[in-house]
PDB file of C-alpha atoms in Angstrom:
ATOM      1  CA  SER A 218       0.468   0.135  -0.141  1.00  0.00           C
ATOM      2  CA  GLN A 219       1.431   3.299  -0.968  1.00  0.00           C
ATOM      3  CA  GLN A 220      -0.888   4.967   2.343  1.00  0.00           C
ATOM      4  CA  GLY A 221       1.119   7.539   4.337  1.00  0.00           C
ATOM      5  CA  GLU A 222       1.476   6.907   7.709  1.00  0.00           C
ATOM      6  CA  GLU A 223       0.315  10.205  10.907  1.00  0.00           C
ATOM      7  CA  ASP A 224       1.820  10.625  13.604  1.00  0.00           C
ATOM      8  CA  PRO A 225       0.357  11.809  15.800  1.00  0.00           C
ATOM      9  CA  GLN A 226      -2.726   9.397  15.078  1.00  0.00           C
ATOM     10  CA  ALA A 227      -3.718  12.696  17.639  1.00  0.00           C
ATOM     11  CA  LEU A 228      -2.840  16.502  19.300  1.00  0.00           C
ATOM     12  CA  SER A 229      -4.488  18.068  22.227  1.00  0.00           C
ATOM     13  CA  ILE A 230      -2.801  21.955  21.985  1.00  0.00           C
ATOM     14  CA  GLN A 231      -4.563  25.512  23.844  1.00  0.00           C
ATOM     15  CA  GLU A 232      -4.909  27.772  21.524  1.00  0.00           C
ATOM     16  CA  GLY A 233      -2.175  30.229  20.608  1.00  0.00           C
ATOM     17  CA  GLU A 234       0.623  27.156  20.976  1.00  0.00           C
ATOM     18  CA  ASN A 235       1.591  25.980  17.701  1.00  0.00           C
ATOM     19  CA  ALA A 236       0.121  22.245  16.158  1.00  0.00           C
ATOM     20  CA  THR A 237       2.915  20.377  14.173  1.00  0.00           C
ATOM     21  CA  MET A 238       1.837  16.967  12.663  1.00  0.00           C
ATOM     22  CA  ASN A 239       4.286  15.040  10.296  1.00  0.00           C
ATOM     23  CA  CYS A 240       3.228  12.882   7.159  1.00  0.00           C
ATOM     24  CA  SER A 241       5.938   9.287   5.758  1.00  0.00           C
ATOM     25  CA  TYR A 242       5.969   7.866   2.927  1.00  0.00           C
ATOM     26  CA  LYS A 243       7.403   4.995   0.856  1.00  0.00           C
ATOM     27  CA  THR A 244       7.258   5.633  -2.430  1.00  0.00           C
ATOM     28  CA  SER A 245       8.017   8.976  -4.896  1.00  0.00           C
ATOM     29  CA  ILE A 246       6.504  11.257  -5.560  1.00  0.00           C
ATOM     30  CA  ASN A 247       5.505  14.052  -7.386  1.00  0.00           C
ATOM     31  CA  ASN A 248       3.601  15.981  -4.396  1.00  0.00           C
ATOM     32  CA  LEU A 249       2.515  16.366  -1.733  1.00  0.00           C
ATOM     33  CA  GLN A 250      -0.711  18.328  -0.372  1.00  0.00           C
ATOM     34  CA  TRP A 251      -2.343  18.835   2.787  1.00  0.00           C
ATOM     35  CA  TYR A 252      -5.894  18.978   4.176  1.00  0.00           C
ATOM     36  CA  ARG A 253      -8.095  19.172   6.999  1.00  0.00           C
ATOM     37  CA  GLN A 254     -11.972  17.963   7.588  1.00  0.00           C
ATOM     38  CA  ASN A 255     -14.283  18.882   9.604  1.00  0.00           C
ATOM     39  CA  SER A 256     -16.055  16.450  12.230  1.00  0.00           C
ATOM     40  CA  GLY A 257     -18.754  14.878   9.754  1.00  0.00           C
ATOM     41  CA  ARG A 258     -17.689  17.127   6.037  1.00  0.00           C
ATOM     42  CA  GLY A 259     -15.729  16.750   3.184  1.00  0.00           C
ATOM     43  CA  LEU A 260     -12.434  18.253   2.980  1.00  0.00           C
ATOM     44  CA  VAL A 261     -10.231  21.559   1.599  1.00  0.00           C
ATOM     45  CA  HIS A 262      -7.575  22.070   0.402  1.00  0.00           C
ATOM     46  CA  LEU A 263      -4.985  24.073   2.241  1.00  0.00           C
ATOM     47  CA  ILE A 264      -1.186  23.797   0.793  1.00  0.00           C
ATOM     48  CA  LEU A 265       0.058  21.736  -2.119  1.00  0.00           C
ATOM     49  CA  ILE A 266       4.092  21.114  -1.711  1.00  0.00           C
ATOM     50  CA  ARG A 267       6.372  19.984  -5.177  1.00  0.00           C
ATOM     51  CA  SER A 268       8.121  17.643  -5.016  1.00  0.00           C
ATOM     52  CA  ASN A 269      11.743  20.772  -5.420  1.00  0.00           C
ATOM     53  CA  GLU A 270      11.246  22.266  -2.879  1.00  0.00           C
ATOM     54  CA  ARG A 271      12.289  22.364   0.245  1.00  0.00           C
ATOM     55  CA  GLU A 272       9.004  25.109   2.773  1.00  0.00           C
ATOM     56  CA  LYS A 273       6.270  26.213   1.962  1.00  0.00           C
ATOM     57  CA  HIS A 274       3.952  29.383   3.745  1.00  0.00           C
ATOM     58  CA  SER A 275       0.637  29.976   3.382  1.00  0.00           C
ATOM     59  CA  GLY A 276      -1.052  32.887   6.137  1.00  0.00           C
ATOM     60  CA  ARG A 277      -0.423  30.626   9.410  1.00  0.00           C
ATOM     61  CA  LEU A 278       0.633  27.113   7.705  1.00  0.00           C
ATOM     62  CA  ARG A 279       4.536  26.221   7.489  1.00  0.00           C
ATOM     63  CA  VAL A 280       4.564  22.983   5.239  1.00  0.00           C
ATOM     64  CA  THR A 281       8.182  20.980   5.249  1.00  0.00           C
ATOM     65  CA  LEU A 282       9.319  18.229   2.892  1.00  0.00           C
ATOM     66  CA  ASP A 283      11.743  15.994   2.823  1.00  0.00           C
ATOM     67  CA  THR A 284      11.971  14.373  -0.277  1.00  0.00           C
ATOM     68  CA  SER A 285      15.434  11.889   0.839  1.00  0.00           C
ATOM     69  CA  LYS A 286      13.382  10.661   4.161  1.00  0.00           C
ATOM     70  CA  LYS A 287      10.389  10.728   2.188  1.00  0.00           C
ATOM     71  CA  SER A 288       8.326  13.078   5.217  1.00  0.00           C
ATOM     72  CA  SER A 289       7.118  16.143   5.533  1.00  0.00           C
ATOM     73  CA  SER A 290       5.130  18.517   8.636  1.00  0.00           C
ATOM     74  CA  LEU A 291       2.628  20.730   8.695  1.00  0.00           C
ATOM     75  CA  LEU A 292       3.382  23.631  10.989  1.00  0.00           C
ATOM     76  CA  ILE A 293      -0.286  25.894  11.985  1.00  0.00           C
ATOM     77  CA  THR A 294       1.596  28.733  14.298  1.00  0.00           C
ATOM     78  CA  ALA A 295      -0.294  30.985  16.939  1.00  0.00           C
ATOM     79  CA  SER A 296      -3.405  27.657  16.537  1.00  0.00           C
ATOM     80  CA  ARG A 297      -7.401  28.436  17.359  1.00  0.00           C
ATOM     81  CA  ALA A 298      -9.556  26.890  18.303  1.00  0.00           C
ATOM     82  CA  ALA A 299     -11.186  27.068  14.936  1.00  0.00           C
ATOM     83  CA  ASP A 300      -8.836  25.059  12.973  1.00  0.00           C
ATOM     84  CA  THR A 301      -9.391  21.985  15.791  1.00  0.00           C
ATOM     85  CA  ALA A 302     -10.448  19.779  12.698  1.00  0.00           C
ATOM     86  CA  SER A 303      -8.223  16.598  11.236  1.00  0.00           C
ATOM     87  CA  TYR A 304      -5.729  16.683   8.625  1.00  0.00           C
ATOM     88  CA  PHE A 305      -4.139  14.486   6.148  1.00  0.00           C
ATOM     89  CA  CYS A 306      -1.299  14.298   3.542  1.00  0.00           C
ATOM     90  CA  ALA A 307      -1.710  13.171   0.397  1.00  0.00           C
ATOM     91  CA  THR A 308       0.136  11.708  -2.389  1.00  0.00           C
ATOM     92  CA  ALA A 309       0.776  12.179  -5.649  1.00  0.00           C
ATOM     93  CA  HIS A 310       3.274   9.809  -6.768  1.00  0.00           C
ATOM     94  CA  THR A 311       5.194   8.790  -9.569  1.00  0.00           C
ATOM     95  CA  GLY A 312       2.759   6.755 -12.648  1.00  0.00           C
ATOM     96  CA  THR A 313       0.327   6.323 -11.014  1.00  0.00           C
ATOM     97  CA  ALA A 314      -1.574   9.364 -13.129  1.00  0.00           C
ATOM     98  CA  SER A 315      -3.512  12.136 -11.232  1.00  0.00           C
ATOM     99  CA  LYS A 316      -4.850   9.217  -8.123  1.00  0.00           C
ATOM    100  CA  LEU A 317      -4.406  10.816  -4.699  1.00  0.00           C
ATOM    101  CA  THR A 318      -3.270   8.219  -1.498  1.00  0.00           C
ATOM    102  CA  PHE A 319      -4.370   9.586   1.957  1.00  0.00           C
ATOM    103  CA  GLY A 320      -2.180   9.456   5.058  1.00  0.00           C
ATOM    104  CA  THR A 321      -3.668   8.083   8.329  1.00  0.00           C
ATOM    105  CA  GLY A 322      -4.736  12.011   9.526  1.00  0.00           C
ATOM    106  CA  THR A 323      -4.359  13.573  12.251  1.00  0.00           C
ATOM    107  CA  ARG A 324      -7.019  15.151  14.881  1.00  0.00           C
ATOM    108  CA  LEU A 325      -6.038  17.811  16.370  1.00  0.00           C
ATOM    109  CA  GLN A 326      -8.008  19.807  19.473  1.00  0.00           C
ATOM    110  CA  VAL A 327      -7.331  23.311  20.028  1.00  0.00           C
ATOM    111  CA  THR A 328      -8.293  24.199  23.602  1.00  0.00           C
ATOM    112  CA  LEU A 329      -9.261  27.631  24.919  1.00  0.00           C
TER     113      LEU A 329
ATOM    114  CA  GLY B 207     -12.425  27.700  -5.507  1.00  0.00           C
ATOM    115  CA  ALA B 208     -14.105  24.903  -7.486  1.00  0.00           C
ATOM    116  CA  VAL B 209     -17.074  24.058  -6.186  1.00  0.00           C
ATOM    117  CA  VAL B 210     -18.051  20.008  -6.179  1.00  0.00           C
ATOM    118  CA  SER B 211     -22.189  19.639  -4.399  1.00  0.00           C
ATOM    119  CA  GLN B 212     -22.754  15.786  -3.231  1.00  0.00           C
ATOM    120  CA  HIS B 213     -26.491  14.551  -2.803  1.00  0.00           C
ATOM    121  CA  PRO B 214     -28.038  13.044  -0.899  1.00  0.00           C
ATOM    122  CA  SER B 215     -25.800  14.595   2.182  1.00  0.00           C
ATOM    123  CA  TRP B 216     -27.693  11.415   4.607  1.00  0.00           C
ATOM    124  CA  VAL B 217     -29.462   8.869   3.585  1.00  0.00           C
ATOM    125  CA  ILE B 218     -30.606   5.204   5.117  1.00  0.00           C
ATOM    126  CA  CYS B 219     -32.034   2.976   3.159  1.00  0.00           C
ATOM    127  CA  LYS B 220     -33.161  -0.854   4.391  1.00  0.00           C
ATOM    128  CA  SER B 221     -30.910  -4.347   3.761  1.00  0.00           C
ATOM    129  CA  GLY B 222     -31.363  -5.482   0.116  1.00  0.00           C
ATOM    130  CA  THR B 223     -32.336  -1.536  -1.940  1.00  0.00           C
ATOM    131  CA  SER B 224     -29.985   0.039  -3.776  1.00  0.00           C
ATOM    132  CA  VAL B 225     -28.243   3.965  -3.526  1.00  0.00           C
ATOM    133  CA  LYS B 226     -27.661   6.711  -5.298  1.00  0.00           C
ATOM    134  CA  ILE B 227     -25.408   9.361  -4.833  1.00  0.00           C
ATOM    135  CA  GLU B 228     -25.017  11.641  -6.710  1.00  0.00           C
ATOM    136  CA  CYS B 229     -21.922  14.764  -7.097  1.00  0.00           C
ATOM    137  CA  ARG B 230     -21.947  17.559  -9.543  1.00  0.00           C
ATOM    138  CA  SER B 231     -18.867  19.499 -10.243  1.00  0.00           C
ATOM    139  CA  LEU B 232     -20.934  23.019 -10.195  1.00  0.00           C
ATOM    140  CA  ASP B 233     -18.767  25.302 -11.211  1.00  0.00           C
ATOM    141  CA  PHE B 234     -15.685  23.795 -13.796  1.00  0.00           C
ATOM    142  CA  GLN B 235     -16.090  20.126 -16.277  1.00  0.00           C
ATOM    143  CA  ALA B 236     -14.314  17.235 -14.866  1.00  0.00           C
ATOM    144  CA  THR B 237     -13.293  14.900 -16.950  1.00  0.00           C
ATOM    145  CA  THR B 238     -12.130  12.765 -14.386  1.00  0.00           C
ATOM    146  CA  MET B 239     -14.588  11.688 -10.576  1.00  0.00           C
ATOM    147  CA  PHE B 240     -13.094  10.351  -7.312  1.00  0.00           C
ATOM    148  CA  TRP B 241     -15.188   8.314  -5.241  1.00  0.00           C
ATOM    149  CA  TYR B 242     -13.131   7.865  -1.370  1.00  0.00           C
ATOM    150  CA  ARG B 243     -14.902   5.589   1.505  1.00  0.00           C
ATOM    151  CA  GLN B 244     -14.019   6.403   5.037  1.00  0.00           C
ATOM    152  CA  PHE B 245     -14.535   5.176   7.791  1.00  0.00           C
ATOM    153  CA  PRO B 246     -15.079   6.337  11.629  1.00  0.00           C
ATOM    154  CA  LYS B 247     -12.113   8.279  12.374  1.00  0.00           C
ATOM    155  CA  GLN B 248     -10.288   6.348   9.549  1.00  0.00           C
ATOM    156  CA  SER B 249      -8.851   7.960   6.262  1.00  0.00           C
ATOM    157  CA  LEU B 250     -10.541   7.897   2.988  1.00  0.00           C
ATOM    158  CA  MET B 251     -10.332   4.742   0.956  1.00  0.00           C
ATOM    159  CA  LEU B 252      -9.659   5.669  -2.917  1.00  0.00           C
ATOM    160  CA  MET B 253     -13.043   3.573  -4.213  1.00  0.00           C
ATOM    161  CA  ALA B 254     -12.488   4.515  -7.552  1.00  0.00           C
ATOM    162  CA  THR B 255     -11.736   6.908 -10.330  1.00  0.00           C
ATOM    163  CA  SER B 256     -14.763   8.033 -12.346  1.00  0.00           C
ATOM    164  CA  ASN B 257     -14.464   9.480 -15.619  1.00  0.00           C
ATOM    165  CA  GLU B 258     -16.782  11.338 -17.928  1.00  0.00           C
ATOM    166  CA  GLY B 259     -17.832   8.846 -21.350  1.00  0.00           C
ATOM    167  CA  SER B 260     -16.615   5.387 -20.061  1.00  0.00           C
ATOM    168  CA  LYS B 261     -15.893   2.873 -17.477  1.00  0.00           C
ATOM    169  CA  ALA B 262     -14.100   3.665 -14.092  1.00  0.00           C
ATOM    170  CA  THR B 263     -11.413   2.621 -12.760  1.00  0.00           C
ATOM    171  CA  TYR B 264     -12.039   0.320 -10.019  1.00  0.00           C
ATOM    172  CA  GLU B 265      -9.009  -0.339  -6.961  1.00  0.00           C
ATOM    173  CA  GLN B 266      -7.964  -3.568  -5.650  1.00  0.00           C
ATOM    174  CA  GLY B 267     -10.666  -5.162  -3.280  1.00  0.00           C
ATOM    175  CA  VAL B 268     -13.660  -2.848  -4.377  1.00  0.00           C
ATOM    176  CA  GLU B 269     -16.593  -4.462  -6.088  1.00  0.00           C
ATOM    177  CA  LYS B 270     -17.539  -3.348 -10.170  1.00  0.00           C
ATOM    178  CA  ASP B 271     -21.157  -4.404  -9.504  1.00  0.00           C
ATOM    179  CA  LYS B 272     -21.799  -3.493  -6.082  1.00  0.00           C
ATOM    180  CA  PHE B 273     -20.919  -0.684  -6.265  1.00  0.00           C
ATOM    181  CA  LEU B 274     -22.245   1.049 -10.053  1.00  0.00           C
ATOM    182  CA  ILE B 275     -19.936   4.455 -11.384  1.00  0.00           C
ATOM    183  CA  ASN B 276     -21.579   6.450 -14.005  1.00  0.00           C
ATOM    184  CA  HIS B 277     -19.974   9.427 -15.185  1.00  0.00           C
ATOM    185  CA  ALA B 278     -22.613  10.804 -18.285  1.00  0.00           C
ATOM    186  CA  SER B 279     -21.624  14.157 -18.689  1.00  0.00           C
ATOM    187  CA  LEU B 280     -18.920  16.924 -17.996  1.00  0.00           C
ATOM    188  CA  THR B 281     -20.316  17.649 -14.050  1.00  0.00           C
ATOM    189  CA  LEU B 282     -22.604  15.001 -13.295  1.00  0.00           C
ATOM    190  CA  SER B 283     -20.924  11.671 -11.741  1.00  0.00           C
ATOM    191  CA  THR B 284     -23.570   8.816  -9.623  1.00  0.00           C
ATOM    192  CA  LEU B 285     -21.877   6.582  -7.260  1.00  0.00           C
ATOM    193  CA  THR B 286     -24.874   3.112  -6.680  1.00  0.00           C
ATOM    194  CA  VAL B 287     -24.854   0.991  -3.941  1.00  0.00           C
ATOM    195  CA  THR B 288     -25.827  -1.708  -5.017  1.00  0.00           C
ATOM    196  CA  SER B 289     -28.474  -4.867  -2.630  1.00  0.00           C
ATOM    197  CA  ALA B 290     -26.629  -2.493   0.066  1.00  0.00           C
ATOM    198  CA  HIS B 291     -26.127  -4.210   3.505  1.00  0.00           C
ATOM    199  CA  PRO B 292     -24.943  -2.956   6.526  1.00  0.00           C
ATOM    200  CA  GLU B 293     -21.679  -3.093   6.229  1.00  0.00           C
ATOM    201  CA  ASP B 294     -21.969  -0.663   3.709  1.00  0.00           C
ATOM    202  CA  SER B 295     -23.241   1.679   5.523  1.00  0.00           C
ATOM    203  CA  SER B 296     -19.898   4.568   5.558  1.00  0.00           C
ATOM    204  CA  PHE B 297     -18.533   7.940   4.389  1.00  0.00           C
ATOM    205  CA  TYR B 298     -18.494   8.656   0.944  1.00  0.00           C
ATOM    206  CA  ILE B 299     -17.302  11.384  -1.108  1.00  0.00           C
ATOM    207  CA  CYS B 300     -16.618  12.733  -4.325  1.00  0.00           C
ATOM    208  CA  SER B 301     -13.774  14.919  -5.302  1.00  0.00           C
ATOM    209  CA  ALA B 302     -13.374  16.039  -8.398  1.00  0.00           C
ATOM    210  CA  ARG B 303     -10.161  18.390  -9.427  1.00  0.00           C
ATOM    211  CA  VAL B 304      -9.761  21.480 -12.115  1.00  0.00           C
ATOM    212  CA  GLY B 305      -6.678  21.523 -14.026  1.00  0.00           C
ATOM    213  CA  ALA B 306      -3.108  19.995 -13.745  1.00  0.00           C
ATOM    214  CA  ILE B 307      -3.769  16.340 -13.232  1.00  0.00           C
ATOM    215  CA  THR B 308      -1.060  15.797 -10.405  1.00  0.00           C
ATOM    216  CA  GLY B 309      -3.240  19.075  -8.938  1.00  0.00           C
ATOM    217  CA  GLU B 310      -5.394  20.033  -5.814  1.00  0.00           C
ATOM    218  CA  LEU B 311      -8.200  17.992  -5.439  1.00  0.00           C
ATOM    219  CA  PHE B 312     -12.143  20.005  -4.693  1.00  0.00           C
ATOM    220  CA  PHE B 313     -13.971  17.833  -2.325  1.00  0.00           C
ATOM    221  CA  GLY B 314     -18.345  16.796  -2.050  1.00  0.00           C
ATOM    222  CA  GLU B 315     -19.447  17.299   1.399  1.00  0.00           C
ATOM    223  CA  GLY B 316     -19.624  13.667   1.865  1.00  0.00           C
ATOM    224  CA  SER B 317     -22.882  11.549   2.029  1.00  0.00           C
ATOM    225  CA  ARG B 318     -23.282   9.137   4.991  1.00  0.00           C
ATOM    226  CA  LEU B 319     -24.694   6.025   4.775  1.00  0.00           C
ATOM    227  CA  THR B 320     -26.470   3.863   6.351  1.00  0.00           C
ATOM    228  CA  VAL B 321     -28.304   0.404   5.539  1.00  0.00           C
ATOM    229  CA  LEU B 322     -30.645  -1.039   8.667  1.00  0.00           C
TER     230      LEU B 322
END
């Protein structure tokens, strides 16, 4: 299976703290994407990082990619209660056309 | 961003009946849509890739006769769960892509199926 793994599985922090989630994958990729899912809802795209990029920023989000280690991290700075959700990494693997493979997800809880 | 509409958002049916879920791209044309299944607190598992005007491509282990996919137009794909059983109860999510084949996906809001 090409499914990536994320850790931690669950993360609970207080508002204002930073949250870091990690994603590891197995085979070479074209790009890696992060998505957010509120409970019982669809997924929302957050950020895409290409295989030749090492770091990318979008607002309070910072994503890193280390292709040598086949890993990525998502940092949410100055977290808010509204950031409470599940976060998934998804990989577009070389040679698998347009499919995305989703990681196991991290459930983030931000408390006041 | 692009909008994908999924309907119904939830459905309850009796065992043995069939249920159809629709996925529409509202403001763009989607030659390819993807159907995922998600169990509680788990990740998304790709079931099949829906191709406009041709047969869907199913992932290994997914029964094509059980999960019928039709992509008759550039804005509509349907998933029909045939002869549903309680083990088919799940959250089904469709998605579509705009632009590059490795770009971001736009997701519908999902359909929660409960089979009694």
